[in-house]
Short mmCIF file of C-alpha atoms in Angstrom, two decimals:
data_model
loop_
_atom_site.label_atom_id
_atom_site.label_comp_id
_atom_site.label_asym_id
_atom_site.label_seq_id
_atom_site.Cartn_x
_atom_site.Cartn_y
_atom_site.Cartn_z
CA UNK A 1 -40.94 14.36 16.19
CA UNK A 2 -40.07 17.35 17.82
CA UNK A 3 -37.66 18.71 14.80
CA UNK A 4 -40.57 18.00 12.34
CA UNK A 5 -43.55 19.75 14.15
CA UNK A 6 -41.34 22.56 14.00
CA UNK A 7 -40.70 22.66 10.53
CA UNK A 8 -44.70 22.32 9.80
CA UNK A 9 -45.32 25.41 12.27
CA UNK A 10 -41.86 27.27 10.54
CA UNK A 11 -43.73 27.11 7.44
CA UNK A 12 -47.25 27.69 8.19
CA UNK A 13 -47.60 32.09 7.29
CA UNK A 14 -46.59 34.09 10.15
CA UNK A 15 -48.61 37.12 11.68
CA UNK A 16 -47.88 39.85 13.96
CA UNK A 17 -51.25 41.11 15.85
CA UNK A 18 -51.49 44.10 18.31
CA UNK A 19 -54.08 42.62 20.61
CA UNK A 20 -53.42 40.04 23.64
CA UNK A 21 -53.54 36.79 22.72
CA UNK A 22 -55.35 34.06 24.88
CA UNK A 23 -56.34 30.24 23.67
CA UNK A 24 -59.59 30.30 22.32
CA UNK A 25 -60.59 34.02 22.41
CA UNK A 26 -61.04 35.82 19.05
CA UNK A 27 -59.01 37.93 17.74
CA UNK A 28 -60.77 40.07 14.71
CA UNK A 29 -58.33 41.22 11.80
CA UNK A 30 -57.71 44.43 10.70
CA UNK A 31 -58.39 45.75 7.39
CA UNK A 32 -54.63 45.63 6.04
CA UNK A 33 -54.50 41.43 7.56
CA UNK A 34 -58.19 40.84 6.22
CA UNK A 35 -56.78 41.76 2.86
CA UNK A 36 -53.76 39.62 3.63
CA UNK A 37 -55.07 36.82 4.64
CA UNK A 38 -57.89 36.68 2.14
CA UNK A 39 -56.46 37.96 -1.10
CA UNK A 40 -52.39 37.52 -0.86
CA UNK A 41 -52.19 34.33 1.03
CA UNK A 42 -55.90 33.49 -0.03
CA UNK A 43 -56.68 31.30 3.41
CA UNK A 44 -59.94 29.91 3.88
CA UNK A 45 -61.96 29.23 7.29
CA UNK A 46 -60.44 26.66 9.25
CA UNK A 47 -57.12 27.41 7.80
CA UNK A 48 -53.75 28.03 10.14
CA UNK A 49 -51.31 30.36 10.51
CA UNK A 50 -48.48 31.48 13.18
CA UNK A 51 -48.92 34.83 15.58
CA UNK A 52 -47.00 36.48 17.62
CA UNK A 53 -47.58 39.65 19.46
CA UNK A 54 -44.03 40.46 21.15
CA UNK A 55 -45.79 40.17 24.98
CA UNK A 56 -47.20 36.43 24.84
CA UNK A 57 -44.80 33.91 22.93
CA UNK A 58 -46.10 32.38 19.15
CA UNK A 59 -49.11 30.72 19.06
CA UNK A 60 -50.86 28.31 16.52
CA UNK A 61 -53.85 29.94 15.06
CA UNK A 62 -57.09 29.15 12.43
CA UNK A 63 -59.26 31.24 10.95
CA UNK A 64 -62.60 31.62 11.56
CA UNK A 65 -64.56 33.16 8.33
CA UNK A 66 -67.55 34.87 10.62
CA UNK A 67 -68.52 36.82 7.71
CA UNK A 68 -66.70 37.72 4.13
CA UNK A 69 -66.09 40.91 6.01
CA UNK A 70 -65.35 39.79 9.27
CA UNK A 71 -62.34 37.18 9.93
CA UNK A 72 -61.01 36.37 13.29
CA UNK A 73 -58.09 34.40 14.16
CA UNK A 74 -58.49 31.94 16.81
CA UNK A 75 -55.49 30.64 18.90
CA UNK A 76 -55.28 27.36 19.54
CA UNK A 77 -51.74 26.75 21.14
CA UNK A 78 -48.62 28.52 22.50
CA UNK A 79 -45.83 26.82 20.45
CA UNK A 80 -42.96 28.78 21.70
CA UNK A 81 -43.21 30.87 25.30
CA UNK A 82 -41.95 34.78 24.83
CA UNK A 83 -38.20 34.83 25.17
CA UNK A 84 -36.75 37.07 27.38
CA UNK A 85 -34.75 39.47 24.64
CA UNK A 86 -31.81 41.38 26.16
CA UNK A 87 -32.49 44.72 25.67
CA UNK A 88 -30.08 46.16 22.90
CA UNK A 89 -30.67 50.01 21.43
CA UNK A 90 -29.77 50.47 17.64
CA UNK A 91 -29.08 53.95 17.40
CA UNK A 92 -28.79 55.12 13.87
CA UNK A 93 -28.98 58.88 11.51
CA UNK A 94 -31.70 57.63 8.90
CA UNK A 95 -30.55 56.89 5.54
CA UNK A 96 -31.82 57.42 2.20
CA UNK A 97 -34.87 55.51 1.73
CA UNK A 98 -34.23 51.96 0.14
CA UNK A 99 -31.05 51.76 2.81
CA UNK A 100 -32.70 52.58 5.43
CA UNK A 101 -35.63 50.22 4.90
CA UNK A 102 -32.93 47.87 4.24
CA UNK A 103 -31.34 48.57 8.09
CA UNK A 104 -34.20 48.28 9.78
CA UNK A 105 -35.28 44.82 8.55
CA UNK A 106 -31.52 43.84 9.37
CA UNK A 107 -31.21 45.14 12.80
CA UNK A 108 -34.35 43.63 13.79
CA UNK A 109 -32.91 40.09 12.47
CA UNK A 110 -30.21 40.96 14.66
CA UNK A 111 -32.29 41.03 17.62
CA UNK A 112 -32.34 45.17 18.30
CA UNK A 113 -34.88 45.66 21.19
CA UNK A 114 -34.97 49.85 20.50
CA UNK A 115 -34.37 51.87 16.99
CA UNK A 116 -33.41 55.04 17.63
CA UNK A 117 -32.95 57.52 14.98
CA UNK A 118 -30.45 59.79 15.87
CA UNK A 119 -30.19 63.51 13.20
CA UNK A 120 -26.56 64.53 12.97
CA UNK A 121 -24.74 67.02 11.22
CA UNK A 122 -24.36 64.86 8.18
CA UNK A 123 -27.55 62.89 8.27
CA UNK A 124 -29.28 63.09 4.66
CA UNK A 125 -32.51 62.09 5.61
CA UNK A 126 -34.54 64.34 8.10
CA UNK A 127 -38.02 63.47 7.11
CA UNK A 128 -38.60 60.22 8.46
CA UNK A 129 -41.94 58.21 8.00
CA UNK A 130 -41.99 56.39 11.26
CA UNK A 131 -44.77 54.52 10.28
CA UNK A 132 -43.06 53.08 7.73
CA UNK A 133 -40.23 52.21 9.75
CA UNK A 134 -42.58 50.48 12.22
CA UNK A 135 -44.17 48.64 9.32
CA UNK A 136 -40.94 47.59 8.74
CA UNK A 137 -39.58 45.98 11.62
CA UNK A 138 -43.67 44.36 11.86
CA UNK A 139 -42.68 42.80 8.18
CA UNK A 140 -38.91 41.52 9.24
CA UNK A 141 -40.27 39.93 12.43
CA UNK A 142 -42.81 38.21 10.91
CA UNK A 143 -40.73 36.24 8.01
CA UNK A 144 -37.59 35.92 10.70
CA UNK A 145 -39.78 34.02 12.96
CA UNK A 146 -38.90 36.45 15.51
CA UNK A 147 -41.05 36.89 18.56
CA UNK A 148 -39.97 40.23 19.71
CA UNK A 149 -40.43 43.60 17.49
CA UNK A 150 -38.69 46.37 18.15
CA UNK A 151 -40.04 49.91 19.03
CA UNK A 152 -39.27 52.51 16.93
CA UNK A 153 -38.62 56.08 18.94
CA UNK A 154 -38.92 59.61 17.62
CA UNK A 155 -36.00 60.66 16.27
CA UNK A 156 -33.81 62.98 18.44
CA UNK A 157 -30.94 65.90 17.54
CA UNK A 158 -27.47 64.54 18.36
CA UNK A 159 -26.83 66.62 21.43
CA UNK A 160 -30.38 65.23 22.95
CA UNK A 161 -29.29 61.38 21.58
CA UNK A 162 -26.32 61.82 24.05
CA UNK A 163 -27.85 63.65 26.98
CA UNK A 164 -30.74 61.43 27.00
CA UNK A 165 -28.63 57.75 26.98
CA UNK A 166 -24.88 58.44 27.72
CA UNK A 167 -25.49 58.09 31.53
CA UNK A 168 -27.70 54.97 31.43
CA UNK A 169 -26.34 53.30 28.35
CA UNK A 170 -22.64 51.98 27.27
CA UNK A 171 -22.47 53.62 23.84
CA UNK A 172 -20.42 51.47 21.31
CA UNK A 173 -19.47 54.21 18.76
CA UNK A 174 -18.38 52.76 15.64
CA UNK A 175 -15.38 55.38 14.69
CA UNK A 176 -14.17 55.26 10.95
CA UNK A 177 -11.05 57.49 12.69
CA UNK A 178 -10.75 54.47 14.75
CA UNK A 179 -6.88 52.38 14.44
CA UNK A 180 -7.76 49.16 13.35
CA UNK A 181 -8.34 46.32 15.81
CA UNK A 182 -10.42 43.57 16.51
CA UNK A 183 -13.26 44.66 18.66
CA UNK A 184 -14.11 41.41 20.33
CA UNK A 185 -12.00 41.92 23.67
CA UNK A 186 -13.28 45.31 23.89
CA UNK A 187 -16.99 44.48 23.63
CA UNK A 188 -16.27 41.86 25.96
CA UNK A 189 -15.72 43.79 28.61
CA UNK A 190 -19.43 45.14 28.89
CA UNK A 191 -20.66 42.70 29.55
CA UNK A 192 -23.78 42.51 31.75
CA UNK A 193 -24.15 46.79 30.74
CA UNK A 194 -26.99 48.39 28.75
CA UNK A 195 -26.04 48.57 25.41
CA UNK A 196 -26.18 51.29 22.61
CA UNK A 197 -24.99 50.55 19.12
CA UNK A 198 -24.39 54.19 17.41
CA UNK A 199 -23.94 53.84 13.67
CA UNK A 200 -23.43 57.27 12.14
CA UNK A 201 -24.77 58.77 8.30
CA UNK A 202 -22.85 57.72 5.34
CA UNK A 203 -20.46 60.55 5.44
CA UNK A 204 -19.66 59.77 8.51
CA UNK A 205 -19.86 61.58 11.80
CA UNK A 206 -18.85 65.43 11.85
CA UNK A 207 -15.44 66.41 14.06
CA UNK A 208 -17.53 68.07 16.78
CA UNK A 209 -19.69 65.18 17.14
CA UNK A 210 -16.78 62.89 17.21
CA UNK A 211 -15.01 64.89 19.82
CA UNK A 212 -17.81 65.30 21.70
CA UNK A 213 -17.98 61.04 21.88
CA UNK A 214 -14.66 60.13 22.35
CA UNK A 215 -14.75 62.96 25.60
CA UNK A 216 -17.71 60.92 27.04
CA UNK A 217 -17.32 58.42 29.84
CA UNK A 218 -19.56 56.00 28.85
CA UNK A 219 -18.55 55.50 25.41
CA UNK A 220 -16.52 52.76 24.01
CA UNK A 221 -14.93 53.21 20.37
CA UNK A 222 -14.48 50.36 17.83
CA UNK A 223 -13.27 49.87 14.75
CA UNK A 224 -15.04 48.36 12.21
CA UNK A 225 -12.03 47.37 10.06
CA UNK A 226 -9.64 48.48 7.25
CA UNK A 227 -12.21 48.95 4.41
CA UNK A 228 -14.72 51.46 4.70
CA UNK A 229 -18.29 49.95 5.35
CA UNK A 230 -21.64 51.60 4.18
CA UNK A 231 -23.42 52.82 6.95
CA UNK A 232 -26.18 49.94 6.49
CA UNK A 233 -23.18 47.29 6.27
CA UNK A 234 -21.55 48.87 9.40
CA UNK A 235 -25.10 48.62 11.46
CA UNK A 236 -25.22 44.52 10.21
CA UNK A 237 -21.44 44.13 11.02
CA UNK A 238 -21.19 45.82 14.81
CA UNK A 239 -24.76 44.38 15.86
CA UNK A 240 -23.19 40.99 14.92
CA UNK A 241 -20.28 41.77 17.01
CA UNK A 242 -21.85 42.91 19.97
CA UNK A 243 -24.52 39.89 19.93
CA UNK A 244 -22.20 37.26 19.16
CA UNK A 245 -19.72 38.66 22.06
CA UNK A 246 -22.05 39.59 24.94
CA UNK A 247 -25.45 39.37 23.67
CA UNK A 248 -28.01 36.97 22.54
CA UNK A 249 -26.39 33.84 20.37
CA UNK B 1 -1.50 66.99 7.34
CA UNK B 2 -1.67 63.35 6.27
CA UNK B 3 -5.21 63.00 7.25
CA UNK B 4 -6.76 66.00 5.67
CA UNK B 5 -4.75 64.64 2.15
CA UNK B 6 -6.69 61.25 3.01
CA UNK B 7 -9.74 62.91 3.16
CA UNK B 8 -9.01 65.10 -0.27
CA UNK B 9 -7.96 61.85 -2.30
CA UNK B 10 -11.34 60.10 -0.29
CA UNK B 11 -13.49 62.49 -1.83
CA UNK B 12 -12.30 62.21 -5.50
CA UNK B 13 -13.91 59.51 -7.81
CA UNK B 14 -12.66 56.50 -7.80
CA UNK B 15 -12.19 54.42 -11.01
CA UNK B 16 -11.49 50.57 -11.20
CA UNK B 17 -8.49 50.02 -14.59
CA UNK B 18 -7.99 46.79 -15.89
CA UNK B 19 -4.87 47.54 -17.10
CA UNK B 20 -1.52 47.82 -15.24
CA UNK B 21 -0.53 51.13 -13.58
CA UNK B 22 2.63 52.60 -13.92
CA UNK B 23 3.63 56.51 -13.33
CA UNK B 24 2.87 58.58 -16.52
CA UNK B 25 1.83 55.31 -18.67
CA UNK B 26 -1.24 56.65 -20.35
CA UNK B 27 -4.22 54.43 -19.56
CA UNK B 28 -7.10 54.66 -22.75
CA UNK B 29 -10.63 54.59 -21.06
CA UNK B 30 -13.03 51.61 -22.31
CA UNK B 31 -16.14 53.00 -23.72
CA UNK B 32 -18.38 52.51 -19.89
CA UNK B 33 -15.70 54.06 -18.42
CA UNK B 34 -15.77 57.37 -21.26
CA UNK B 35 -19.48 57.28 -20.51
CA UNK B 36 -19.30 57.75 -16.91
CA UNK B 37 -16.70 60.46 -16.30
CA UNK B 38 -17.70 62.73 -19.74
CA UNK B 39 -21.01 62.35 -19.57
CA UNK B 40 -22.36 60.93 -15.62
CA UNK B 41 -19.28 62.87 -13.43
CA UNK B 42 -18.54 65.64 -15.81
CA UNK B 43 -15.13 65.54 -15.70
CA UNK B 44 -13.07 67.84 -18.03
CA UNK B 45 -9.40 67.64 -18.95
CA UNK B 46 -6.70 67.84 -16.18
CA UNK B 47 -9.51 66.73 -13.51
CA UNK B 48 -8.31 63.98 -11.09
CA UNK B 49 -9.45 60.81 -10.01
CA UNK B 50 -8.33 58.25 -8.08
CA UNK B 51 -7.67 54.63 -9.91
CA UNK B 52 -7.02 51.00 -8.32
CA UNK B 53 -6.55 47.99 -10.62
CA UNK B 54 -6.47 45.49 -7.75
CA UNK B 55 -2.54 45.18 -7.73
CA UNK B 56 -0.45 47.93 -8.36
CA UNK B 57 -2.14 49.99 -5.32
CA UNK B 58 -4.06 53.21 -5.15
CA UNK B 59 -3.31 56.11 -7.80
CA UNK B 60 -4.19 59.52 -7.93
CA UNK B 61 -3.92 59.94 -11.62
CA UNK B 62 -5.42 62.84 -14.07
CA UNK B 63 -7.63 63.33 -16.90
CA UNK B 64 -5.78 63.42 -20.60
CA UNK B 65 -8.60 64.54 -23.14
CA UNK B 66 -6.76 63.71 -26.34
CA UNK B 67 -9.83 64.03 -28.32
CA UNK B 68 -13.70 64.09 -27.80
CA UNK B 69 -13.71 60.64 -27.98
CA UNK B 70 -10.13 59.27 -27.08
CA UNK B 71 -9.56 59.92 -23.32
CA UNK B 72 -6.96 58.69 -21.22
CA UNK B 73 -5.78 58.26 -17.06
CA UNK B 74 -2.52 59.55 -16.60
CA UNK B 75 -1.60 57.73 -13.11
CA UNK B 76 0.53 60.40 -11.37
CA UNK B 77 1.15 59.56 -7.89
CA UNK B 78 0.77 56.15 -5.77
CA UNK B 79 -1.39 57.12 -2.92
CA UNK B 80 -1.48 53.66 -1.47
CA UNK B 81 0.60 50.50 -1.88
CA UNK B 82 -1.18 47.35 -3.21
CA UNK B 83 -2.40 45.62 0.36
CA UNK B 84 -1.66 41.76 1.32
CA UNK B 85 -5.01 40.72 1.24
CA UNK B 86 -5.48 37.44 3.17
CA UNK B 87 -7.34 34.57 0.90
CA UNK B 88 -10.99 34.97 1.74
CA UNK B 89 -13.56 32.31 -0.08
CA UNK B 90 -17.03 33.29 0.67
CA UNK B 91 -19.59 30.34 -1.11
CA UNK B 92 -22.85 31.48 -1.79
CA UNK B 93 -26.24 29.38 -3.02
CA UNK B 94 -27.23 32.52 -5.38
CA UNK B 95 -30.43 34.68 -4.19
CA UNK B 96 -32.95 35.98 -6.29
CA UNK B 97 -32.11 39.06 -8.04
CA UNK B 98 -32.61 42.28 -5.68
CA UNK B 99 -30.87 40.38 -2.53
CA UNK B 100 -27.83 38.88 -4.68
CA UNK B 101 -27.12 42.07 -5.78
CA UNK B 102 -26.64 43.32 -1.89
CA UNK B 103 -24.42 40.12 -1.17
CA UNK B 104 -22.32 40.31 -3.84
CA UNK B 105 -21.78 44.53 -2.51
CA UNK B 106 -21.57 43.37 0.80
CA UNK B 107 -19.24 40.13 0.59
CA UNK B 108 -16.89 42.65 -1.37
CA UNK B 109 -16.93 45.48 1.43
CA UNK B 110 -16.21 42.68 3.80
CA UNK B 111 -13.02 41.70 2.04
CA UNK B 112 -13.94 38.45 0.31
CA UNK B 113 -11.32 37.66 -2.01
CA UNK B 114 -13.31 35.17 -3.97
CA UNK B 115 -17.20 34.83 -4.52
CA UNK B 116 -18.02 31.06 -5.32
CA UNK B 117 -21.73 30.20 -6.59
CA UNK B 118 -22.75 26.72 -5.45
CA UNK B 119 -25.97 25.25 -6.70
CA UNK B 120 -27.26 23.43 -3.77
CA UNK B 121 -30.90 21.47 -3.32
CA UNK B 122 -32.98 24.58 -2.40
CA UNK B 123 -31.19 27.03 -4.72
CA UNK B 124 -33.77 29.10 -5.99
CA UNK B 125 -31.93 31.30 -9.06
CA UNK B 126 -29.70 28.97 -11.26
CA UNK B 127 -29.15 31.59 -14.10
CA UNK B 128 -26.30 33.45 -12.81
CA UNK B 129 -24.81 36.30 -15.09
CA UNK B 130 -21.61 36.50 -13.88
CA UNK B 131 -20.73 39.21 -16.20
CA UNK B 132 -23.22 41.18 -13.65
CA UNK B 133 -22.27 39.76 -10.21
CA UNK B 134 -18.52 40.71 -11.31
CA UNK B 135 -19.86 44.56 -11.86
CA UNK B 136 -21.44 44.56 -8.69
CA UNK B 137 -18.34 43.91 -7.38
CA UNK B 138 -15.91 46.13 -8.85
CA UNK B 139 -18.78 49.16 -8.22
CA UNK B 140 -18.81 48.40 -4.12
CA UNK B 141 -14.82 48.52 -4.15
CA UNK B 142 -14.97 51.34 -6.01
CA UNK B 143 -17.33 53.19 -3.87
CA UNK B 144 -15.91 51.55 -0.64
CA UNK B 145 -12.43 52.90 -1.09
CA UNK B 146 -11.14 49.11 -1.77
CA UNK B 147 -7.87 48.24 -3.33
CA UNK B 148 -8.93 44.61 -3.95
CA UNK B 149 -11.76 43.44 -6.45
CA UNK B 150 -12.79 39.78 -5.27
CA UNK B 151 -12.82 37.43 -7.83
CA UNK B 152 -16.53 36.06 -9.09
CA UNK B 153 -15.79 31.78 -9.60
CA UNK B 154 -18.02 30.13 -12.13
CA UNK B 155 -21.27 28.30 -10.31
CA UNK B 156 -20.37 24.85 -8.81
CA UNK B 157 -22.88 21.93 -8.26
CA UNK B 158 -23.01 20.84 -4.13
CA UNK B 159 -20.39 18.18 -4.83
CA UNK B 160 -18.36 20.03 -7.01
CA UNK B 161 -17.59 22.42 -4.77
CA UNK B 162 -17.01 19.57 -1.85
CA UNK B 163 -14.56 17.94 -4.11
CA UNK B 164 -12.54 20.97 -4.93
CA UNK B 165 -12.50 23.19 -1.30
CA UNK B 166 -12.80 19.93 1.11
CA UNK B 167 -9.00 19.13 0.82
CA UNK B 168 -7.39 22.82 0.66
CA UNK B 169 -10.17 24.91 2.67
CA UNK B 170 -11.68 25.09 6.08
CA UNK B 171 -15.14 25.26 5.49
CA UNK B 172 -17.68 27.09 7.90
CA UNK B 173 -20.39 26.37 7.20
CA UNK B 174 -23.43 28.35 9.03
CA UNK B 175 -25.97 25.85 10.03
CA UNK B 176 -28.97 26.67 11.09
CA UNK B 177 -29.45 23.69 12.92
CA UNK B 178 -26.65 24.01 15.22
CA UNK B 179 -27.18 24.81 18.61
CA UNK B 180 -27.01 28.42 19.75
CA UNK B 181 -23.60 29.26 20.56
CA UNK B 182 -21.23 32.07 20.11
CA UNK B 183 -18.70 31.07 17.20
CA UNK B 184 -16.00 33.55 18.27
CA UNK B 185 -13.84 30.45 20.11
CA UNK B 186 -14.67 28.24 17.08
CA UNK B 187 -13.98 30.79 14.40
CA UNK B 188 -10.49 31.50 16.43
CA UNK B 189 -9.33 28.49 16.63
CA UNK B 190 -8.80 28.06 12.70
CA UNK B 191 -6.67 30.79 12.99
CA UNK B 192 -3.55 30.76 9.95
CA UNK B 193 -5.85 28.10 8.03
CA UNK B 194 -7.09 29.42 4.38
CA UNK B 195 -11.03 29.91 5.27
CA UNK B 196 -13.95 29.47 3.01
CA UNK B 197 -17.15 30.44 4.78
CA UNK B 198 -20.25 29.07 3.32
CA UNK B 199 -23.89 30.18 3.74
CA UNK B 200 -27.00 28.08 2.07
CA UNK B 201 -29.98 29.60 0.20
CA UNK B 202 -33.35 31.17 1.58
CA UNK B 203 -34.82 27.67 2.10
CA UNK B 204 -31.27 26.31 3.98
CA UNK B 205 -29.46 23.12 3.16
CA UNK B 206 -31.42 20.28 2.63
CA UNK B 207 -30.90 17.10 4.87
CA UNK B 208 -28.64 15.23 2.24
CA UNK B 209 -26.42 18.48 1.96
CA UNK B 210 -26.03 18.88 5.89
CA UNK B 211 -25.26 15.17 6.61
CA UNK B 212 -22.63 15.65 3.89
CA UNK B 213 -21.16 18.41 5.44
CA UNK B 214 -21.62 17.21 9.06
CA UNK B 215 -19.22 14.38 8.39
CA UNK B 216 -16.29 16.27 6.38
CA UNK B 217 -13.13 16.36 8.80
CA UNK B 218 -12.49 19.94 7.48
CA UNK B 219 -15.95 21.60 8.16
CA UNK B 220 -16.61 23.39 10.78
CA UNK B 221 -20.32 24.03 11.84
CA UNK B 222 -20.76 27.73 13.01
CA UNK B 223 -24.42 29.03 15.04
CA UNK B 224 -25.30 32.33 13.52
CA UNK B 225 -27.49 32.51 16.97
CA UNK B 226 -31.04 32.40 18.08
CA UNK B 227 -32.88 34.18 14.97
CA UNK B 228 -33.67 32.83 11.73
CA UNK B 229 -31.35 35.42 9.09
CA UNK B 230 -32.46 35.54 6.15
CA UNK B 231 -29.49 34.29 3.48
CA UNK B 232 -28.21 37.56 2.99
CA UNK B 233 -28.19 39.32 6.56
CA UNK B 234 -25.92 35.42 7.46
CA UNK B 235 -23.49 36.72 4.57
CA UNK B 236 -22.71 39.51 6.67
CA UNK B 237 -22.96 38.49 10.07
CA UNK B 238 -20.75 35.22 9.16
CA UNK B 239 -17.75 37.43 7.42
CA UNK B 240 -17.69 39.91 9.98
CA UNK B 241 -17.21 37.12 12.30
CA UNK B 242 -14.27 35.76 10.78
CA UNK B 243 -12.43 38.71 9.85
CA UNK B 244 -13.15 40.21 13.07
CA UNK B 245 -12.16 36.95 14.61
CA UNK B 246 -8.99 35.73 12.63
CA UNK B 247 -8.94 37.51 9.54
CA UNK B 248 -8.00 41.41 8.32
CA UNK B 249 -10.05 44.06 11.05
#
């Protein structure tokens, strides 16, 4: 019974809201979800859907049709309690713009807690729409069934990337220079440590920058293989990695 | 010395031949092929590319302008020997357009050595053109510095493909179902054993499918963790797992 009521819930549509959710008390939709709700999904009054808010677990919801105007979402039950996501950074130079929406949907499938743009020497994307990115994340959570969404940060210069997280953080530098190994023992071993994935621009990161890594005490190098990944590929493929070795699996 | 010549040939285009490549054989371009380095790259006689036909290795070879219309490769130099790829199946229920298109790149930077379509229960595109899915794939090897062009199988019903991989194959098979567990012990234990990893469609396998599987001696059931992936992000994560694991990293 238990398998099945899951399924029902897995399928009913799945929305991410911004206020605190509490059984009974209403929760009015904003203009973008009124549209949603109404003329994509087209859901009626008494109709049900899933939210989540990343603080208070998923809950079963209807809708209450106060006015055409004015819907609310009522919760009716907490279906799943908030999980207790280990926190994992993504740290990442922003990609041209179909990759990079592309990453972000995929790292928060992964699980990333933090997405942290990072602009290095041969980043190709500088203007970054935060927003967006945000939006993002929002949009991957809610078809993943994911209960957690991950904050997006400003983005910082390279130099303040490292000062800022290379004494609270193990960095796990994915290094194209790398010799080929299998990462899996290396990972391993920090376990139980903050972790920082750093994925670097498709054209790789510059020699300074690299030096300036491998001299760092908190940073571990893998390799990520004999072929050369994309830089969206490499984020999928070294999140994987980390969560399936010491993370959450 | 070595490394900045790597990083010379890296940077030249790279061109997937059909033909065989031997030193100073002059290799006719097709018509696509005349189209992209005249008229997309630009390239004018004596220019140099470098050319991979997926067994003879990597060539640096040279531009022979015969006539406007008649141009040729002259391989001069092999820059790389052919590689011992290990046998890689990767089966696939196809995605819709946009997302098979990524899987096809990604299975191919992630060393699959064969890409078999299997029409299962919940497969939501049955009109595969395979002419296409093979393009895709020669493109991301050509971008991603590969020496190996995976195969692209023609589509096999659910019990098609049973009957032909069951016997010769280890099939993982990524079940959302299974409990959450890291696969790295699992995955390593099939180590020396040819592997064909297998990942169901958006809407996963349906019950008939997974009891099918479930009771084949040579399937092994993988977690792909906590979160629900979406069919293409499990591609990834599931291939980087095994290569990582037991296959070429």
């Amino acid at each position: 019974m238990t398998a099945k009521k899951t399924k029902q819930n897995h399928k009913l549509p799945r929305l991410y809201v911004s206020q605190a959710i509490e059984a009974e008390l209403l929760l009015p939709l904003d203009q973008d979800q009124w549209h949603y709700v109404r003329n994509v999904m087209r859901l009626v009054d008494g109709d049900e859907m899933m939210i989540f808010n990343g603080q208070h677990g998923e809950w079963r919801a209807s809708l209450v049709y106060e006015t055409k105007k004015r819907i609310c979402l009522k919760p009716l039950l907490q279906t799943k309690p908030q999980p207790n996501q280990p926190e994992l950074l993504y740290a990442f130079a922003p990609l041209k713009k179909g990759r990079l929406d592309y990453m972000i949907q995929k790292a928060t499938e992964l699980g990333a807690s933090l997405l942290q743009p990072v602009l290095t020497d041969y980043t190709d994307n500088h203007k970054i729409n935060l927003q967006k990115l945000a939006a993002n994340a929002v949009e991957a959570a809610e078809q993943c069934t994911m209960l957690s969404v991950p904050q997006v940060a400003e983005p910082l210069k390279f130099d303040q990337f490292i000062a800022q997280f290379s004494k609270t953080h193990q960095i796990i530098f994915c290094d194209e220079a790398a010799d080929s190994a299998s990462p899996i023992n290396v990972i391993a071993a920090l376990k139980g440590q903050k972790i920082c994935v750093l994925v670097g621009p498709e054209g790789g990161f510059s020699e300074a920058e690299r030096q300036a890594l491998l001299t760092l005490e908190q940073v571990t190098t893998i390799s990520l293989g004999p072929r050369i990944m994309r830089a969206d590929t490499a984020a999928i493929a070294a999140l994987t990695l980390v969560q399936a070795t010491i993370g959450d699996w």
